[in-house]
mmCIF file of N, CA and C in Angstrom:
data_model
loop_
_atom_site.group_PDB
_atom_site.id
_atom_site.type_symbol
_atom_site.label_atom_id
_atom_site.label_comp_id
_atom_site.label_asym_id
_atom_site.label_seq_id
_atom_site.Cartn_x
_atom_site.Cartn_y
_atom_site.Cartn_z
ATOM 1 N N UNK A 526 2.234 0.620 -29.319
ATOM 2 C CA UNK A 526 1.857 1.861 -29.575
ATOM 3 C C UNK A 526 0.177 0.657 -29.857
ATOM 4 N N UNK A 527 -0.736 1.772 -29.611
ATOM 5 C CA UNK A 527 -1.956 1.772 -29.489
ATOM 6 C C UNK A 527 -2.625 2.810 -30.047
ATOM 7 N N UNK A 528 -4.099 2.424 -30.546
ATOM 8 C CA UNK A 528 -5.019 3.318 -31.094
ATOM 9 C C UNK A 528 -6.355 3.426 -30.508
ATOM 10 N N UNK A 529 -5.955 4.495 -29.549
ATOM 11 C CA UNK A 529 -7.319 4.960 -28.426
ATOM 12 C C UNK A 529 -7.980 6.438 -28.652
ATOM 13 N N UNK A 530 -8.955 6.462 -28.946
ATOM 14 C CA UNK A 530 -9.678 7.843 -29.355
ATOM 15 C C UNK A 530 -9.364 8.599 -30.057
ATOM 16 N N UNK A 531 -8.867 7.526 -31.530
ATOM 17 C CA UNK A 531 -8.638 8.870 -32.327
ATOM 18 C C UNK A 531 -7.059 8.955 -32.122
ATOM 19 N N UNK A 532 -5.875 8.418 -31.040
ATOM 20 C CA UNK A 532 -5.005 8.700 -30.546
ATOM 21 C C UNK A 532 -3.522 7.758 -31.075
ATOM 22 N N UNK A 533 -2.894 8.074 -31.443
ATOM 23 C CA UNK A 533 -1.939 6.892 -31.673
ATOM 24 C C UNK A 533 -0.663 7.120 -30.702
ATOM 25 N N UNK A 534 -0.876 6.006 -29.690
ATOM 26 C CA UNK A 534 0.009 5.878 -28.613
ATOM 27 C C UNK A 534 0.971 5.037 -28.234
ATOM 28 N N UNK A 535 1.606 5.472 -27.809
ATOM 29 C CA UNK A 535 2.937 5.082 -27.706
ATOM 30 C C UNK A 535 3.811 5.438 -25.675
ATOM 31 N N UNK A 536 4.653 4.118 -25.879
ATOM 32 C CA UNK A 536 5.215 4.502 -23.935
ATOM 33 C C UNK A 536 4.264 4.065 -23.155
ATOM 34 N N UNK A 537 3.693 3.084 -23.451
ATOM 35 C CA UNK A 537 2.726 3.088 -22.263
ATOM 36 C C UNK A 537 1.656 3.573 -21.884
ATOM 37 N N UNK A 538 0.971 4.680 -23.509
ATOM 38 C CA UNK A 538 -0.047 5.631 -23.566
ATOM 39 C C UNK A 538 0.092 6.702 -22.682
ATOM 40 N N UNK A 539 1.898 7.114 -22.597
ATOM 41 C CA UNK A 539 2.120 8.179 -21.799
ATOM 42 C C UNK A 539 2.493 9.126 -23.297
ATOM 43 N N UNK A 540 2.626 9.005 -24.507
ATOM 44 C CA UNK A 540 2.717 9.920 -25.606
ATOM 45 C C UNK A 540 2.427 9.532 -26.624
ATOM 46 N N UNK A 541 1.902 10.620 -27.709
ATOM 47 C CA UNK A 541 1.314 10.252 -28.252
ATOM 48 C C UNK A 541 1.763 10.779 -30.096
ATOM 49 N N UNK A 542 1.594 10.374 -30.841
ATOM 50 C CA UNK A 542 2.130 10.838 -32.366
ATOM 51 C C UNK A 542 1.492 11.965 -32.835
ATOM 52 N N UNK A 543 2.374 13.189 -33.272
ATOM 53 C CA UNK A 543 1.420 14.371 -33.137
ATOM 54 C C UNK A 543 1.882 15.252 -34.914
ATOM 55 N N UNK A 544 1.363 15.349 -35.533
ATOM 56 C CA UNK A 544 1.967 17.016 -36.660
ATOM 57 C C UNK A 544 1.975 18.124 -35.608
ATOM 58 N N UNK A 545 3.083 18.245 -35.920
ATOM 59 C CA UNK A 545 4.011 19.646 -34.662
ATOM 60 C C UNK A 545 2.703 20.393 -35.332
ATOM 61 N N UNK A 546 2.281 21.671 -34.432
ATOM 62 C CA UNK A 546 1.673 23.028 -34.603
ATOM 63 C C UNK A 546 0.480 22.677 -35.501
ATOM 64 N N UNK A 547 -0.371 21.623 -35.359
ATOM 65 C CA UNK A 547 -1.566 20.998 -36.129
ATOM 66 C C UNK A 547 -1.469 21.339 -37.339
ATOM 67 N N UNK A 548 -0.225 20.939 -38.299
ATOM 68 C CA UNK A 548 0.064 20.923 -39.706
ATOM 69 C C UNK A 548 -0.786 19.867 -40.528
ATOM 70 N N UNK A 549 -0.934 20.003 -41.131
ATOM 71 C CA UNK A 549 -1.652 19.536 -42.536
ATOM 72 C C UNK A 549 -1.455 19.195 -43.742
ATOM 73 N N UNK A 550 0.284 19.700 -43.657
ATOM 74 C CA UNK A 550 0.833 19.692 -45.325
ATOM 75 C C UNK A 550 1.277 18.212 -45.577
ATOM 76 N N UNK A 551 1.278 18.114 -46.805
ATOM 77 C CA UNK A 551 2.364 16.963 -47.413
ATOM 78 C C UNK A 551 3.239 16.828 -46.679
ATOM 79 N N UNK A 552 4.383 15.904 -46.300
ATOM 80 C CA UNK A 552 5.379 15.909 -45.595
ATOM 81 C C UNK A 552 5.781 16.254 -44.920
ATOM 82 N N UNK A 553 4.585 16.783 -44.168
ATOM 83 C CA UNK A 553 5.209 17.089 -42.575
ATOM 84 C C UNK A 553 5.453 16.140 -41.658
ATOM 85 N N UNK A 554 6.762 16.277 -41.086
ATOM 86 C CA UNK A 554 7.236 15.487 -40.451
ATOM 87 C C UNK A 554 6.725 15.364 -38.914
ATOM 88 N N UNK A 555 6.514 14.018 -38.696
ATOM 89 C CA UNK A 555 5.699 13.890 -37.112
ATOM 90 C C UNK A 555 6.354 13.247 -36.199
ATOM 91 N N UNK A 556 5.465 14.131 -34.808
ATOM 92 C CA UNK A 556 6.744 13.785 -33.677
ATOM 93 C C UNK A 556 5.962 12.968 -32.434
ATOM 94 N N UNK A 557 6.830 12.504 -31.584
ATOM 95 C CA UNK A 557 6.110 12.270 -30.604
ATOM 96 C C UNK A 557 6.069 13.681 -29.719
ATOM 97 N N UNK A 558 4.782 13.476 -28.711
ATOM 98 C CA UNK A 558 4.700 14.620 -27.448
ATOM 99 C C UNK A 558 3.726 14.339 -26.870
ATOM 100 N N UNK A 559 3.121 15.176 -25.557
ATOM 101 C CA UNK A 559 2.095 14.757 -24.736
ATOM 102 C C UNK A 559 0.838 14.824 -25.455
ATOM 103 N N UNK A 560 0.618 14.023 -25.103
ATOM 104 C CA UNK A 560 -1.016 13.184 -25.707
ATOM 105 C C UNK A 560 -2.195 14.555 -25.721
ATOM 106 N N UNK A 561 -1.894 15.515 -24.450
ATOM 107 C CA UNK A 561 -3.160 16.411 -24.455
ATOM 108 C C UNK A 561 -3.492 16.690 -25.715
ATOM 109 N N UNK A 562 -2.964 17.455 -26.609
ATOM 110 C CA UNK A 562 -3.904 17.812 -27.866
ATOM 111 C C UNK A 562 -3.360 17.313 -28.593
ATOM 112 N N UNK A 563 -2.697 16.338 -29.042
ATOM 113 C CA UNK A 563 -2.447 15.284 -29.442
ATOM 114 C C UNK A 563 -3.444 15.044 -31.123
ATOM 115 N N UNK A 564 -2.664 14.754 -32.123
ATOM 116 C CA UNK A 564 -3.505 15.062 -33.623
ATOM 117 C C UNK A 564 -4.705 13.772 -33.413
ATOM 118 N N UNK A 565 -5.754 14.001 -34.128
ATOM 119 C CA UNK A 565 -6.787 12.858 -33.782
ATOM 120 C C UNK A 565 -6.208 12.336 -35.474
ATOM 121 N N UNK A 566 -6.398 10.722 -35.604
ATOM 122 C CA UNK A 566 -6.566 9.737 -36.280
ATOM 123 C C UNK A 566 -7.663 9.162 -36.270
ATOM 124 N N UNK A 567 -7.669 8.297 -37.941
ATOM 125 C CA UNK A 567 -8.656 7.429 -38.318
ATOM 126 C C UNK A 567 -7.817 6.310 -38.933
ATOM 127 N N UNK A 568 -8.240 5.346 -38.792
ATOM 128 C CA UNK A 568 -8.220 3.886 -39.378
ATOM 129 C C UNK A 568 -9.107 3.437 -40.011
ATOM 130 N N UNK A 569 -8.846 3.328 -41.835
ATOM 131 C CA UNK A 569 -9.524 2.571 -42.699
ATOM 132 C C UNK A 569 -9.519 1.478 -42.609
ATOM 133 N N UNK A 570 -9.580 0.266 -42.242
ATOM 134 C CA UNK A 570 -9.876 -1.099 -42.362
ATOM 135 C C UNK A 570 -10.064 -1.597 -43.690
ATOM 136 N N UNK A 571 -10.467 -1.266 -45.023
ATOM 137 C CA UNK A 571 -11.005 -1.434 -45.662
ATOM 138 C C UNK A 571 -9.223 -1.217 -46.801
ATOM 139 N N UNK A 572 -8.291 0.196 -46.449
ATOM 140 C CA UNK A 572 -7.224 -0.097 -46.938
ATOM 141 C C UNK A 572 -6.181 0.362 -46.161
ATOM 142 N N UNK A 573 -5.956 0.165 -44.931
ATOM 143 C CA UNK A 573 -5.078 -0.171 -44.043
ATOM 144 C C UNK A 573 -4.646 0.751 -43.871
ATOM 145 N N UNK A 574 -5.178 2.349 -43.923
ATOM 146 C CA UNK A 574 -4.085 3.236 -44.371
ATOM 147 C C UNK A 574 -4.744 3.835 -42.556
ATOM 148 N N UNK A 575 -3.652 4.855 -42.253
ATOM 149 C CA UNK A 575 -4.230 5.482 -40.833
ATOM 150 C C UNK A 575 -3.900 6.951 -41.555
ATOM 151 N N UNK A 576 -5.029 7.976 -41.062
ATOM 152 C CA UNK A 576 -5.266 9.073 -41.694
ATOM 153 C C UNK A 576 -5.343 10.102 -41.094
ATOM 154 N N UNK A 577 -5.324 11.489 -41.506
ATOM 155 C CA UNK A 577 -5.190 12.742 -40.447
ATOM 156 C C UNK A 577 -6.643 13.031 -40.352
ATOM 157 N N UNK A 578 -7.610 12.646 -38.708
ATOM 158 C CA UNK A 578 -8.525 12.903 -38.970
ATOM 159 C C UNK A 578 -9.328 14.347 -39.834
ATOM 160 N N UNK A 579 -10.503 14.137 -40.788
ATOM 161 C CA UNK A 579 -10.911 15.317 -40.924
ATOM 162 C C UNK A 579 -9.761 15.667 -42.343
ATOM 163 N N UNK A 580 -8.988 15.227 -42.737
ATOM 164 C CA UNK A 580 -7.586 15.782 -43.506
ATOM 165 C C UNK A 580 -8.044 14.397 -44.729
ATOM 166 N N UNK A 581 -7.674 14.503 -45.756
ATOM 167 C CA UNK A 581 -7.072 13.345 -46.872
ATOM 168 C C UNK A 581 -5.625 13.297 -46.979
ATOM 169 N N UNK A 582 -5.168 12.723 -45.649
ATOM 170 C CA UNK A 582 -3.874 12.560 -45.114
ATOM 171 C C UNK A 582 -3.019 11.510 -44.878
ATOM 172 N N UNK A 583 -2.568 10.944 -45.536
ATOM 173 C CA UNK A 583 -2.261 9.634 -44.241
ATOM 174 C C UNK A 583 -0.426 9.342 -43.931
ATOM 175 N N UNK A 584 -0.343 8.636 -43.287
ATOM 176 C CA UNK A 584 0.518 8.274 -42.652
ATOM 177 C C UNK A 584 2.136 7.730 -43.703
ATOM 178 N N UNK A 585 3.134 8.195 -43.775
ATOM 179 C CA UNK A 585 3.764 7.407 -44.671
ATOM 180 C C UNK A 585 5.313 7.364 -44.415
ATOM 181 N N UNK A 586 6.267 6.673 -45.094
ATOM 182 C CA UNK A 586 7.652 6.614 -44.340
ATOM 183 C C UNK A 586 8.238 7.494 -45.419
ATOM 184 N N UNK A 587 9.017 8.519 -44.954
ATOM 185 C CA UNK A 587 9.680 9.161 -46.066
ATOM 186 C C UNK A 587 10.426 8.417 -46.579
ATOM 187 N N UNK A 588 10.367 8.488 -47.891
ATOM 188 C CA UNK A 588 10.905 7.643 -49.051
ATOM 189 C C UNK A 588 10.641 6.837 -49.171
ATOM 190 N N UNK A 589 9.810 6.273 -48.605
ATOM 191 C CA UNK A 589 9.684 4.521 -48.675
ATOM 192 C C UNK A 589 10.518 3.834 -48.200
ATOM 193 N N UNK A 590 11.424 4.776 -47.052
ATOM 194 C CA UNK A 590 12.911 3.699 -46.798
ATOM 195 C C UNK A 590 12.187 3.473 -44.900
ATOM 196 N N UNK A 591 12.781 1.779 -44.728
ATOM 197 C CA UNK A 591 11.435 1.033 -44.009
ATOM 198 C C UNK A 591 12.895 1.047 -42.592
ATOM 199 N N UNK A 592 14.105 1.598 -42.922
ATOM 200 C CA UNK A 592 15.149 1.100 -42.306
ATOM 201 C C UNK A 592 15.143 2.156 -41.044
ATOM 202 N N UNK A 593 15.281 1.910 -39.602
ATOM 203 C CA UNK A 593 15.537 2.202 -38.539
ATOM 204 C C UNK A 593 15.726 3.296 -38.332
ATOM 205 N N UNK A 594 14.854 4.166 -37.786
ATOM 206 C CA UNK A 594 14.931 5.639 -37.797
ATOM 207 C C UNK A 594 14.484 6.376 -39.064
ATOM 208 N N UNK A 595 14.007 5.930 -39.364
ATOM 209 C CA UNK A 595 13.407 6.656 -40.940
ATOM 210 C C UNK A 595 12.472 7.205 -40.553
ATOM 211 N N UNK A 596 12.179 8.878 -40.273
ATOM 212 C CA UNK A 596 11.222 9.742 -39.827
ATOM 213 C C UNK A 596 9.386 9.367 -40.663
ATOM 214 N N UNK A 597 8.606 9.397 -40.172
ATOM 215 C CA UNK A 597 7.333 8.949 -40.062
ATOM 216 C C UNK A 597 6.819 10.407 -40.915
ATOM 217 N N UNK A 598 5.220 10.357 -41.648
ATOM 218 C CA UNK A 598 5.299 11.953 -42.541
ATOM 219 C C UNK A 598 3.940 11.712 -42.493
#
């Protein structure tokens, strides 16, 4: 993955991590979609958190589970 222009890009920068329909609610499950209208993110170097731009929402693992296949929210 890479962090470019406020987008989190994957698969050779062809897809982005996105909050579906622009959702900003806590617990929203994220999706991988085209980068056209993808969510914008900020990276805080002091706390090492990735935050949804202009929101006080961070990326989080559902239930803190680090097993493969766990969905990011």
